[in-house]
Amino acid sequence: RMEERRYRSVSGAPVALRRRQHSASCRELAVRCPRLQLRSLSAVSSAVWLAAYGLFVLSENSMVLSAAIFITLLGLIVYLHFVKIDQESLLVIGSLGIQVTSSYASGKESTTFIEMGQVKDVVINEAIHMQKVIYYLCILLQDPGDPQGVSEVVPLFQSSKPRLDCLIEVYKSCQEILEQRKTGPQSS
Amino acid sequence: MVLKVFFPSCCSSAESGILIGRWISEQSSAVILAVVHFPFIPVQVKQYLSEIQRVTKVSVSVLGSWSNSKQAKEESLSEFLEDLGTIFSHELWIQISREGNSKFWSCSTLQKHSDHPKEEEIILVYYDQRKVMLSHLHPPLETAASPDQKADDASKLSAIFDTVAKSKTLFLTDRYDDGPIKLTHWQSDGVEASIIVELMKQASVPACMLLTFLLSLISGICRSRVLKVWPLSFLWSKLSTCEQLGHRLQHLQVISSNKKAQNQTQLMRKANIFVSLLIDVVLGMLLMSWLYRKNRIGHLADTLIPVADHVAEELQDLLQWLMGAPAGLKMNRALDQVLGRFFLYHIHLWISYIHLMSPFIEMILWYVGLSSCLGLTVALCILSDIIALLTFHIYCFYVYGARLYCLKIYGLSSLWRLFRGKKWNVLRQRVDSCSYDLDQLFIGTLLFTILLFLLPTTALYYLVFTLLRLLVVIVQGLIHLLVDLIDSLPLYSIILRLCRSYRLAAGVKFRVLEQQDGKPLRLLMQINPLSYGSVVQTYRLPTYSCYPKDSWTSLCKKLFLGELIYPWKHKGEKQD
């Protein structure tokens, strides 16, 4: 019921895709981003403290050191709580909707639920990002006035940015469930 | 389609009975509101349901049966429950059963009038009834105004929230009531009420009436003819304190009105205004106590005159510098002296006026400081007005400089056209060619040369005074920004989002609970609260000032041409 596979992200970092099937019409797909590295953390804090010590030697004011400590702590807290995303997951419940969750390194989770009536389709799009062309998965929302129109595009997995092979797996899983809603009402 | 059953988590341990709720056929979902226990008489149940339907306008019906057997499975009960399905007419009869204390329930459906029984999947969604009832879904849909019936059920979630919220009367009966029907729902252990809230509700009616009476008195005085005489009305419109007081008066009128709030938005607005006023007055009182302790206001008044003197001296130094050779530029001596002496005399008048007022300053300031008990915003507006009055001479200098410069620019542009043999056609609003006489050309060229060579001097004076004026405008603008922030921040909504986050819902989120093979899918529906940014945006109170209506390019153009700028315009003032 639960399987995990490793893939690579667009920038080459390793990501892991975890698939779980809860029932015939409910699937959870989670992409885990690479964790915070100890060496980058120590590199940044040493750089900040070296600069602060240099300023202290120049200005003979000890406030600089305490300010540096304060800034480092605050910056770390802000980074963990608002910037660093640990895992992005997609919960597809046929006939209810699609739920997109991002969990941050500090444990905070931000969730959005899109009802099935609003979902037109889930597709893989191409985009030009800096000097590369990358693929990303997105949900197309239905325009209430125009049955053929698309009112909004919701991109998924924006921090982990997995490569095409991972996206194809996710796409196939989603489409299996989305197809059920097209065939479902016809049989009743 | 997959059948979705929304089950309230408070009924998980209820005794066996039948389920009542609402069936939404378009989405194939059943919202269960309560469990009716044995013994009951079907006729009475039907009567009760039709009464509820009449009062709440929600189509409540019997949806199925619920069996909670603490001991081993009882066969007779299950047959009895199936037979009940024949008594209550409902297309799809839902049967939920729970054994012992197990988490995994079995759920099955019975189709009554179908030829092809199909195995459809069932999803069991648990929800917290009290939170869903009290919560308010954003963005709010306009109901009862749309002729399109389908629009009401367009969004599943709003249909569910609506159903639970409107069934308040159903939740008012608890198990201690002596009625023919015994229900289990979130309030079945006793109706919740708070003594303080009830007392405040009773006290608020006479308080509102008193407040309305006082406000009508005050607004009657304000509207009297005495205060509308020309010099006074001009003064009132220029002072920002009067604007702020009028704004707060309006707020008080909104709060003290007798009409009950029609919908959620109006209720939140009233609550926000009330909390904002309260915090404002509390902060104002704190400021007042700080100012009057140790006679700080006396010290403030004592330093006011020396500060004004200091500003005037600095201006005099500036003018002396301009009259010499400022920044190495060579000015036209005669014009320089004239302008410099004119402005110096103006400053001298201003200083004498301030010295005339100095004995009264302390007393005036003392009484004016008392008015900060009306609110911190009023105190800030008074500060802004005092700054405006103290820097009135800078404003005058700016106007003189700007008018002179403007005249010069217009003169120059018109004479430049004469130079090239063209003329401005006022009738057709365009530039036409024109043949001038020789003496016209001669005088025009002479005047043009004079104006051109006098341009740097005037331009420099204009530049200096415009910069000073802009400085004062920026300081006043910052104070007004702070006042606007205090005015428009919806504090009650923010505190509600902090403490009772389920009241303001942006949507829902689902959590998948433990599953077991063969049993229906179990989900927990929780409320996803609104983010703080959306809370502030949705519930912002409207303010009376609008921000600079000129874009940067038009502002620069006006400055270049010497037109007077009024960067902060208030709503309701005539546009010039």
PDB file of N, CA and C in Angstrom, chain B residues 200-284:
ATOM      1  N   MET B 200     -24.789  41.442  29.734  1.00  0.00           N
ATOM      2  CA  MET B 200     -24.378  42.540  28.851  1.00  0.00           C
ATOM      3  C   MET B 200     -25.442  42.823  27.813  1.00  0.00           C
ATOM      4  N   LYS B 201     -26.102  41.762  27.355  1.00  0.00           N
ATOM      5  CA  LYS B 201     -27.160  41.981  26.362  1.00  0.00           C
ATOM      6  C   LYS B 201     -28.284  42.800  26.966  1.00  0.00           C
ATOM      7  N   GLN B 202     -28.636  42.499  28.240  1.00  0.00           N
ATOM      8  CA  GLN B 202     -29.712  43.248  28.881  1.00  0.00           C
ATOM      9  C   GLN B 202     -29.306  44.690  29.100  1.00  0.00           C
ATOM     10  N   ALA B 203     -28.045  44.890  29.487  1.00  0.00           N
ATOM     11  CA  ALA B 203     -27.607  46.259  29.800  1.00  0.00           C
ATOM     12  C   ALA B 203     -27.388  47.088  28.555  1.00  0.00           C
ATOM     13  N   SER B 204     -27.194  46.432  27.409  1.00  0.00           N
ATOM     14  CA  SER B 204     -26.794  47.206  26.240  1.00  0.00           C
ATOM     15  C   SER B 204     -27.943  48.036  25.679  1.00  0.00           C
ATOM     16  N   VAL B 205     -29.187  47.577  25.890  1.00  0.00           N
ATOM     17  CA  VAL B 205     -30.298  48.321  25.274  1.00  0.00           C
ATOM     18  C   VAL B 205     -30.438  49.730  25.846  1.00  0.00           C
ATOM     19  N   PRO B 206     -30.530  49.889  27.201  1.00  0.00           N
ATOM     20  CA  PRO B 206     -30.626  51.277  27.691  1.00  0.00           C
ATOM     21  C   PRO B 206     -29.358  52.080  27.422  1.00  0.00           C
ATOM     22  N   ALA B 207     -28.182  51.403  27.436  1.00  0.00           N
ATOM     23  CA  ALA B 207     -26.935  52.132  27.159  1.00  0.00           C
ATOM     24  C   ALA B 207     -26.951  52.699  25.748  1.00  0.00           C
ATOM     25  N   CYS B 208     -27.441  51.871  24.796  1.00  0.00           N
ATOM     26  CA  CYS B 208     -27.510  52.346  23.404  1.00  0.00           C
ATOM     27  C   CYS B 208     -28.439  53.529  23.268  1.00  0.00           C
ATOM     28  N   MET B 209     -29.581  53.471  24.007  1.00  0.00           N
ATOM     29  CA  MET B 209     -30.537  54.564  23.862  1.00  0.00           C
ATOM     30  C   MET B 209     -29.956  55.855  24.402  1.00  0.00           C
ATOM     31  N   LEU B 210     -29.254  55.736  25.552  1.00  0.00           N
ATOM     32  CA  LEU B 210     -28.638  56.933  26.132  1.00  0.00           C
ATOM     33  C   LEU B 210     -27.612  57.525  25.177  1.00  0.00           C
ATOM     34  N   LEU B 211     -26.798  56.634  24.595  1.00  0.00           N
ATOM     35  CA  LEU B 211     -25.743  57.082  23.680  1.00  0.00           C
ATOM     36  C   LEU B 211     -26.340  57.758  22.453  1.00  0.00           C
ATOM     37  N   THR B 212     -27.439  57.181  21.929  1.00  0.00           N
ATOM     38  CA  THR B 212     -28.067  57.780  20.747  1.00  0.00           C
ATOM     39  C   THR B 212     -28.567  59.183  21.068  1.00  0.00           C
ATOM     40  N   PHE B 213     -29.153  59.332  22.278  1.00  0.00           N
ATOM     41  CA  PHE B 213     -29.669  60.634  22.670  1.00  0.00           C
ATOM     42  C   PHE B 213     -28.542  61.663  22.737  1.00  0.00           C
ATOM     43  N   LEU B 214     -27.436  61.273  23.410  1.00  0.00           N
ATOM     44  CA  LEU B 214     -26.307  62.200  23.533  1.00  0.00           C
ATOM     45  C   LEU B 214     -25.746  62.581  22.166  1.00  0.00           C
ATOM     46  N   LEU B 215     -25.637  61.560  21.297  1.00  0.00           N
ATOM     47  CA  LEU B 215     -25.058  61.824  19.975  1.00  0.00           C
ATOM     48  C   LEU B 215     -25.941  62.756  19.166  1.00  0.00           C
ATOM     49  N   SER B 216     -27.263  62.587  19.304  1.00  0.00           N
ATOM     50  CA  SER B 216     -28.134  63.471  18.528  1.00  0.00           C
ATOM     51  C   SER B 216     -28.001  64.906  19.017  1.00  0.00           C
ATOM     52  N   LEU B 217     -27.789  65.054  20.359  1.00  0.00           N
ATOM     53  CA  LEU B 217     -27.557  66.402  20.897  1.00  0.00           C
ATOM     54  C   LEU B 217     -26.307  67.016  20.280  1.00  0.00           C
ATOM     55  N   ILE B 218     -25.212  66.219  20.320  1.00  0.00           N
ATOM     56  CA  ILE B 218     -23.924  66.744  19.845  1.00  0.00           C
ATOM     57  C   ILE B 218     -23.993  67.082  18.368  1.00  0.00           C
ATOM     58  N   SER B 219     -24.600  66.186  17.572  1.00  0.00           N
ATOM     59  CA  SER B 219     -24.640  66.474  16.134  1.00  0.00           C
ATOM     60  C   SER B 219     -25.565  67.641  15.843  1.00  0.00           C
ATOM     61  N   GLY B 220     -26.574  67.846  16.701  1.00  0.00           N
ATOM     62  CA  GLY B 220     -27.428  69.016  16.535  1.00  0.00           C
ATOM     63  C   GLY B 220     -26.646  70.297  16.744  1.00  0.00           C
ATOM     64  N   ILE B 221     -25.791  70.291  17.795  1.00  0.00           N
ATOM     65  CA  ILE B 221     -24.972  71.476  18.052  1.00  0.00           C
ATOM     66  C   ILE B 221     -24.022  71.723  16.893  1.00  0.00           C
ATOM     67  N   CYS B 222     -23.416  70.617  16.388  1.00  0.00           N
ATOM     68  CA  CYS B 222     -22.431  70.787  15.313  1.00  0.00           C
ATOM     69  C   CYS B 222     -23.070  71.341  14.062  1.00  0.00           C
ATOM     70  N   ARG B 223     -24.341  70.986  13.881  1.00  0.00           N
ATOM     71  CA  ARG B 223     -24.958  71.397  12.628  1.00  0.00           C
ATOM     72  C   ARG B 223     -25.539  72.808  12.703  1.00  0.00           C
ATOM     73  N   SER B 224     -25.450  73.428  13.890  1.00  0.00           N
ATOM     74  CA  SER B 224     -26.109  74.729  14.040  1.00  0.00           C
ATOM     75  C   SER B 224     -25.460  75.781  13.155  1.00  0.00           C
ATOM     76  N   ARG B 225     -26.210  76.834  12.859  1.00  0.00           N
ATOM     77  CA  ARG B 225     -25.763  77.844  11.897  1.00  0.00           C
ATOM     78  C   ARG B 225     -24.565  78.625  12.406  1.00  0.00           C
ATOM     79  N   VAL B 226     -24.444  78.711  13.744  1.00  0.00           N
ATOM     80  CA  VAL B 226     -23.376  79.547  14.299  1.00  0.00           C
ATOM     81  C   VAL B 226     -22.006  79.097  13.814  1.00  0.00           C
ATOM     82  N   LEU B 227     -21.843  77.769  13.740  1.00  0.00           N
ATOM     83  CA  LEU B 227     -20.518  77.261  13.387  1.00  0.00           C
ATOM     84  C   LEU B 227     -20.276  77.227  11.896  1.00  0.00           C
ATOM     85  N   LYS B 228     -21.280  77.621  11.101  1.00  0.00           N
ATOM     86  CA  LYS B 228     -21.094  77.507   9.666  1.00  0.00           C
ATOM     87  C   LYS B 228     -20.708  78.841   9.038  1.00  0.00           C
ATOM     88  N   VAL B 229     -20.503  79.857   9.877  1.00  0.00           N
ATOM     89  CA  VAL B 229     -20.102  81.164   9.353  1.00  0.00           C
ATOM     90  C   VAL B 229     -18.768  81.015   8.642  1.00  0.00           C
ATOM     91  N   TRP B 230     -18.548  81.866   7.597  1.00  0.00           N
ATOM     92  CA  TRP B 230     -17.457  81.560   6.676  1.00  0.00           C
ATOM     93  C   TRP B 230     -16.068  81.355   7.311  1.00  0.00           C
ATOM     94  N   PRO B 231     -15.530  82.245   8.124  1.00  0.00           N
ATOM     95  CA  PRO B 231     -14.148  81.987   8.566  1.00  0.00           C
ATOM     96  C   PRO B 231     -14.041  80.700   9.368  1.00  0.00           C
ATOM     97  N   LEU B 232     -15.090  80.444  10.204  1.00  0.00           N
ATOM     98  CA  LEU B 232     -15.018  79.253  11.051  1.00  0.00           C
ATOM     99  C   LEU B 232     -15.110  77.980  10.224  1.00  0.00           C
ATOM    100  N   SER B 233     -15.983  77.980   9.196  1.00  0.00           N
ATOM    101  CA  SER B 233     -16.138  76.738   8.434  1.00  0.00           C
ATOM    102  C   SER B 233     -14.860  76.437   7.666  1.00  0.00           C
ATOM    103  N   PHE B 234     -14.173  77.500   7.198  1.00  0.00           N
ATOM    104  CA  PHE B 234     -12.888  77.291   6.520  1.00  0.00           C
ATOM    105  C   PHE B 234     -11.881  76.667   7.472  1.00  0.00           C
ATOM    106  N   LEU B 235     -11.880  77.196   8.709  1.00  0.00           N
ATOM    107  CA  LEU B 235     -10.956  76.676   9.725  1.00  0.00           C
ATOM    108  C   LEU B 235     -11.230  75.210  10.019  1.00  0.00           C
ATOM    109  N   TRP B 236     -12.533  74.889  10.211  1.00  0.00           N
ATOM    110  CA  TRP B 236     -12.855  73.500  10.532  1.00  0.00           C
ATOM    111  C   TRP B 236     -12.402  72.565   9.413  1.00  0.00           C
ATOM    112  N   SER B 237     -12.550  73.030   8.150  1.00  0.00           N
ATOM    113  CA  SER B 237     -12.208  72.099   7.076  1.00  0.00           C
ATOM    114  C   SER B 237     -10.711  71.900   6.975  1.00  0.00           C
ATOM    115  N   LYS B 238      -9.930  72.886   7.432  1.00  0.00           N
ATOM    116  CA  LYS B 238      -8.483  72.737   7.320  1.00  0.00           C
ATOM    117  C   LYS B 238      -7.870  71.932   8.450  1.00  0.00           C
ATOM    118  N   LEU B 239      -8.546  71.957   9.631  1.00  0.00           N
ATOM    119  CA  LEU B 239      -7.966  71.250  10.762  1.00  0.00           C
ATOM    120  C   LEU B 239      -8.289  69.767  10.675  1.00  0.00           C
ATOM    121  N   SER B 240      -7.259  68.936  10.761  1.00  0.00           N
ATOM    122  CA  SER B 240      -7.532  67.502  10.647  1.00  0.00           C
ATOM    123  C   SER B 240      -8.173  66.942  11.914  1.00  0.00           C
ATOM    124  N   THR B 241      -8.040  67.668  13.039  1.00  0.00           N
ATOM    125  CA  THR B 241      -8.655  67.188  14.280  1.00  0.00           C
ATOM    126  C   THR B 241     -10.166  67.104  14.137  1.00  0.00           C
ATOM    127  N   CYS B 242     -10.741  68.127  13.468  1.00  0.00           N
ATOM    128  CA  CYS B 242     -12.201  68.122  13.318  1.00  0.00           C
ATOM    129  C   CYS B 242     -12.654  66.964  12.442  1.00  0.00           C
ATOM    130  N   GLU B 243     -11.851  66.666  11.407  1.00  0.00           N
ATOM    131  CA  GLU B 243     -12.172  65.526  10.537  1.00  0.00           C
ATOM    132  C   GLU B 243     -12.208  64.245  11.354  1.00  0.00           C
ATOM    133  N   GLN B 244     -11.162  64.074  12.175  1.00  0.00           N
ATOM    134  CA  GLN B 244     -11.046  62.853  12.960  1.00  0.00           C
ATOM    135  C   GLN B 244     -12.187  62.739  13.953  1.00  0.00           C
ATOM    136  N   LEU B 245     -12.544  63.883  14.592  1.00  0.00           N
ATOM    137  CA  LEU B 245     -13.644  63.850  15.554  1.00  0.00           C
ATOM    138  C   LEU B 245     -14.951  63.503  14.851  1.00  0.00           C
ATOM    139  N   GLY B 246     -15.148  64.065  13.653  1.00  0.00           N
ATOM    140  CA  GLY B 246     -16.359  63.746  12.910  1.00  0.00           C
ATOM    141  C   GLY B 246     -16.426  62.272  12.548  1.00  0.00           C
ATOM    142  N   HIS B 247     -15.271  61.732  12.172  1.00  0.00           N
ATOM    143  CA  HIS B 247     -15.189  60.316  11.813  1.00  0.00           C
ATOM    144  C   HIS B 247     -15.561  59.437  13.000  1.00  0.00           C
ATOM    145  N   ARG B 248     -15.000  59.770  14.174  1.00  0.00           N
ATOM    146  CA  ARG B 248     -15.292  58.979  15.371  1.00  0.00           C
ATOM    147  C   ARG B 248     -16.748  59.100  15.776  1.00  0.00           C
ATOM    148  N   LEU B 249     -17.322  60.284  15.549  1.00  0.00           N
ATOM    149  CA  LEU B 249     -18.742  60.483  15.864  1.00  0.00           C
ATOM    150  C   LEU B 249     -19.597  59.551  15.018  1.00  0.00           C
ATOM    151  N   GLN B 250     -19.213  59.452  13.741  1.00  0.00           N
ATOM    152  CA  GLN B 250     -19.928  58.537  12.843  1.00  0.00           C
ATOM    153  C   GLN B 250     -19.850  57.105  13.354  1.00  0.00           C
ATOM    154  N   HIS B 251     -18.655  56.736  13.798  1.00  0.00           N
ATOM    155  CA  HIS B 251     -18.471  55.389  14.329  1.00  0.00           C
ATOM    156  C   HIS B 251     -19.377  55.142  15.513  1.00  0.00           C
ATOM    157  N   LEU B 252     -19.435  56.123  16.416  1.00  0.00           N
ATOM    158  CA  LEU B 252     -20.291  55.968  17.597  1.00  0.00           C
ATOM    159  C   LEU B 252     -21.744  55.799  17.185  1.00  0.00           C
ATOM    160  N   GLN B 253     -22.134  56.528  16.150  1.00  0.00           N
ATOM    161  CA  GLN B 253     -23.517  56.407  15.698  1.00  0.00           C
ATOM    162  C   GLN B 253     -23.798  55.008  15.183  1.00  0.00           C
ATOM    163  N   VAL B 254     -22.790  54.430  14.485  1.00  0.00           N
ATOM    164  CA  VAL B 254     -22.991  53.074  13.968  1.00  0.00           C
ATOM    165  C   VAL B 254     -23.182  52.094  15.117  1.00  0.00           C
ATOM    166  N   ILE B 255     -22.353  52.267  16.163  1.00  0.00           N
ATOM    167  CA  ILE B 255     -22.444  51.303  17.260  1.00  0.00           C
ATOM    168  C   ILE B 255     -23.755  51.431  18.007  1.00  0.00           C
ATOM    169  N   SER B 256     -24.191  52.672  18.227  1.00  0.00           N
ATOM    170  CA  SER B 256     -25.331  52.853  19.118  1.00  0.00           C
ATOM    171  C   SER B 256     -26.658  52.740  18.406  1.00  0.00           C
ATOM    172  N   SER B 257     -26.650  52.372  17.146  1.00  0.00           N
ATOM    173  CA  SER B 257     -27.946  52.277  16.466  1.00  0.00           C
ATOM    174  C   SER B 257     -28.713  51.072  16.989  1.00  0.00           C
ATOM    175  N   ASN B 258     -30.040  51.179  16.927  1.00  0.00           N
ATOM    176  CA  ASN B 258     -30.868  50.136  17.537  1.00  0.00           C
ATOM    177  C   ASN B 258     -31.028  48.907  16.683  1.00  0.00           C
ATOM    178  N   LYS B 259     -30.760  49.046  15.381  1.00  0.00           N
ATOM    179  CA  LYS B 259     -31.014  47.907  14.498  1.00  0.00           C
ATOM    180  C   LYS B 259     -30.008  46.810  14.789  1.00  0.00           C
ATOM    181  N   LYS B 260     -30.495  45.597  14.850  1.00  0.00           N
ATOM    182  CA  LYS B 260     -29.581  44.468  15.035  1.00  0.00           C
ATOM    183  C   LYS B 260     -28.819  44.238  13.723  1.00  0.00           C
ATOM    184  N   ALA B 261     -27.619  43.699  13.856  1.00  0.00           N
ATOM    185  CA  ALA B 261     -26.817  43.451  12.651  1.00  0.00           C
ATOM    186  C   ALA B 261     -27.470  42.385  11.791  1.00  0.00           C
ATOM    187  N   GLN B 262     -27.597  42.655  10.512  1.00  0.00           N
ATOM    188  CA  GLN B 262     -28.302  41.735   9.623  1.00  0.00           C
ATOM    189  C   GLN B 262     -27.499  40.484   9.374  1.00  0.00           C
ATOM    190  N   ASN B 263     -26.237  40.658   9.071  1.00  0.00           N
ATOM    191  CA  ASN B 263     -25.457  39.467   8.735  1.00  0.00           C
ATOM    192  C   ASN B 263     -24.088  39.563   9.398  1.00  0.00           C
ATOM    193  N   GLN B 264     -23.306  38.566   9.131  1.00  0.00           N
ATOM    194  CA  GLN B 264     -22.010  38.428   9.784  1.00  0.00           C
ATOM    195  C   GLN B 264     -21.120  39.644   9.558  1.00  0.00           C
ATOM    196  N   THR B 265     -21.112  40.163   8.307  1.00  0.00           N
ATOM    197  CA  THR B 265     -20.208  41.268   7.993  1.00  0.00           C
ATOM    198  C   THR B 265     -20.532  42.493   8.840  1.00  0.00           C
ATOM    199  N   GLN B 266     -21.834  42.785   8.983  1.00  0.00           N
ATOM    200  CA  GLN B 266     -22.198  43.962   9.766  1.00  0.00           C
ATOM    201  C   GLN B 266     -21.846  43.770  11.231  1.00  0.00           C
ATOM    202  N   LEU B 267     -22.052  42.537  11.720  1.00  0.00           N
ATOM    203  CA  LEU B 267     -21.741  42.265  13.121  1.00  0.00           C
ATOM    204  C   LEU B 267     -20.259  42.458  13.387  1.00  0.00           C
ATOM    205  N   MET B 268     -19.424  41.923  12.475  1.00  0.00           N
ATOM    206  CA  MET B 268     -17.977  42.063  12.648  1.00  0.00           C
ATOM    207  C   MET B 268     -17.578  43.522  12.580  1.00  0.00           C
ATOM    208  N   ARG B 269     -18.241  44.275  11.689  1.00  0.00           N
ATOM    209  CA  ARG B 269     -17.900  45.690  11.541  1.00  0.00           C
ATOM    210  C   ARG B 269     -18.183  46.438  12.834  1.00  0.00           C
ATOM    211  N   LYS B 270     -19.367  46.182  13.412  1.00  0.00           N
ATOM    212  CA  LYS B 270     -19.724  46.849  14.672  1.00  0.00           C
ATOM    213  C   LYS B 270     -18.729  46.495  15.763  1.00  0.00           C
ATOM    214  N   ALA B 271     -18.400  45.178  15.832  1.00  0.00           N
ATOM    215  CA  ALA B 271     -17.468  44.735  16.880  1.00  0.00           C
ATOM    216  C   ALA B 271     -16.103  45.377  16.679  1.00  0.00           C
ATOM    217  N   ASN B 272     -15.656  45.448  15.416  1.00  0.00           N
ATOM    218  CA  ASN B 272     -14.346  46.046  15.141  1.00  0.00           C
ATOM    219  C   ASN B 272     -14.315  47.506  15.540  1.00  0.00           C
ATOM    220  N   ILE B 273     -15.395  48.238  15.196  1.00  0.00           N
ATOM    221  CA  ILE B 273     -15.432  49.662  15.532  1.00  0.00           C
ATOM    222  C   ILE B 273     -15.393  49.828  17.045  1.00  0.00           C
ATOM    223  N   PHE B 274     -16.158  48.967  17.765  1.00  0.00           N
ATOM    224  CA  PHE B 274     -16.222  49.095  19.216  1.00  0.00           C
ATOM    225  C   PHE B 274     -14.854  48.864  19.849  1.00  0.00           C
ATOM    226  N   VAL B 275     -14.187  47.773  19.418  1.00  0.00           N
ATOM    227  CA  VAL B 275     -12.880  47.467  20.014  1.00  0.00           C
ATOM    228  C   VAL B 275     -11.867  48.543  19.651  1.00  0.00           C
ATOM    229  N   SER B 276     -11.937  49.029  18.406  1.00  0.00           N
ATOM    230  CA  SER B 276     -10.988  50.054  17.971  1.00  0.00           C
ATOM    231  C   SER B 276     -11.147  51.328  18.798  1.00  0.00           C
ATOM    232  N   LEU B 277     -12.420  51.727  19.036  1.00  0.00           N
ATOM    233  CA  LEU B 277     -12.670  52.917  19.852  1.00  0.00           C
ATOM    234  C   LEU B 277     -12.151  52.730  21.266  1.00  0.00           C
ATOM    235  N   LEU B 278     -12.410  51.524  21.821  1.00  0.00           N
ATOM    236  CA  LEU B 278     -11.999  51.240  23.192  1.00  0.00           C
ATOM    237  C   LEU B 278     -10.489  51.352  23.339  1.00  0.00           C
ATOM    238  N   ILE B 279      -9.769  50.694  22.405  1.00  0.00           N
ATOM    239  CA  ILE B 279      -8.303  50.713  22.483  1.00  0.00           C
ATOM    240  C   ILE B 279      -7.789  52.131  22.307  1.00  0.00           C
ATOM    241  N   ASP B 280      -8.427  52.864  21.398  1.00  0.00           N
ATOM    242  CA  ASP B 280      -8.021  54.240  21.145  1.00  0.00           C
ATOM    243  C   ASP B 280      -8.127  55.075  22.415  1.00  0.00           C
ATOM    244  N   VAL B 281      -9.300  54.969  23.089  1.00  0.00           N
ATOM    245  CA  VAL B 281      -9.523  55.770  24.292  1.00  0.00           C
ATOM    246  C   VAL B 281      -8.549  55.352  25.388  1.00  0.00           C
ATOM    247  N   VAL B 282      -8.314  54.035  25.517  1.00  0.00           N
ATOM    248  CA  VAL B 282      -7.387  53.569  26.564  1.00  0.00           C
ATOM    249  C   VAL B 282      -5.984  54.109  26.322  1.00  0.00           C
ATOM    250  N   LEU B 283      -5.532  54.033  25.054  1.00  0.00           N
ATOM    251  CA  LEU B 283      -4.199  54.556  24.740  1.00  0.00           C
ATOM    252  C   LEU B 283      -4.133  56.057  24.971  1.00  0.00           C
ATOM    253  N   GLY B 284      -5.247  56.755  24.622  1.00  0.00           N
ATOM    254  CA  GLY B 284      -5.280  58.198  24.831  1.00  0.00           C
ATOM    255  C   GLY B 284      -5.178  58.547  26.315  1.00  0.00           C
TER     256      GLY B 284
END
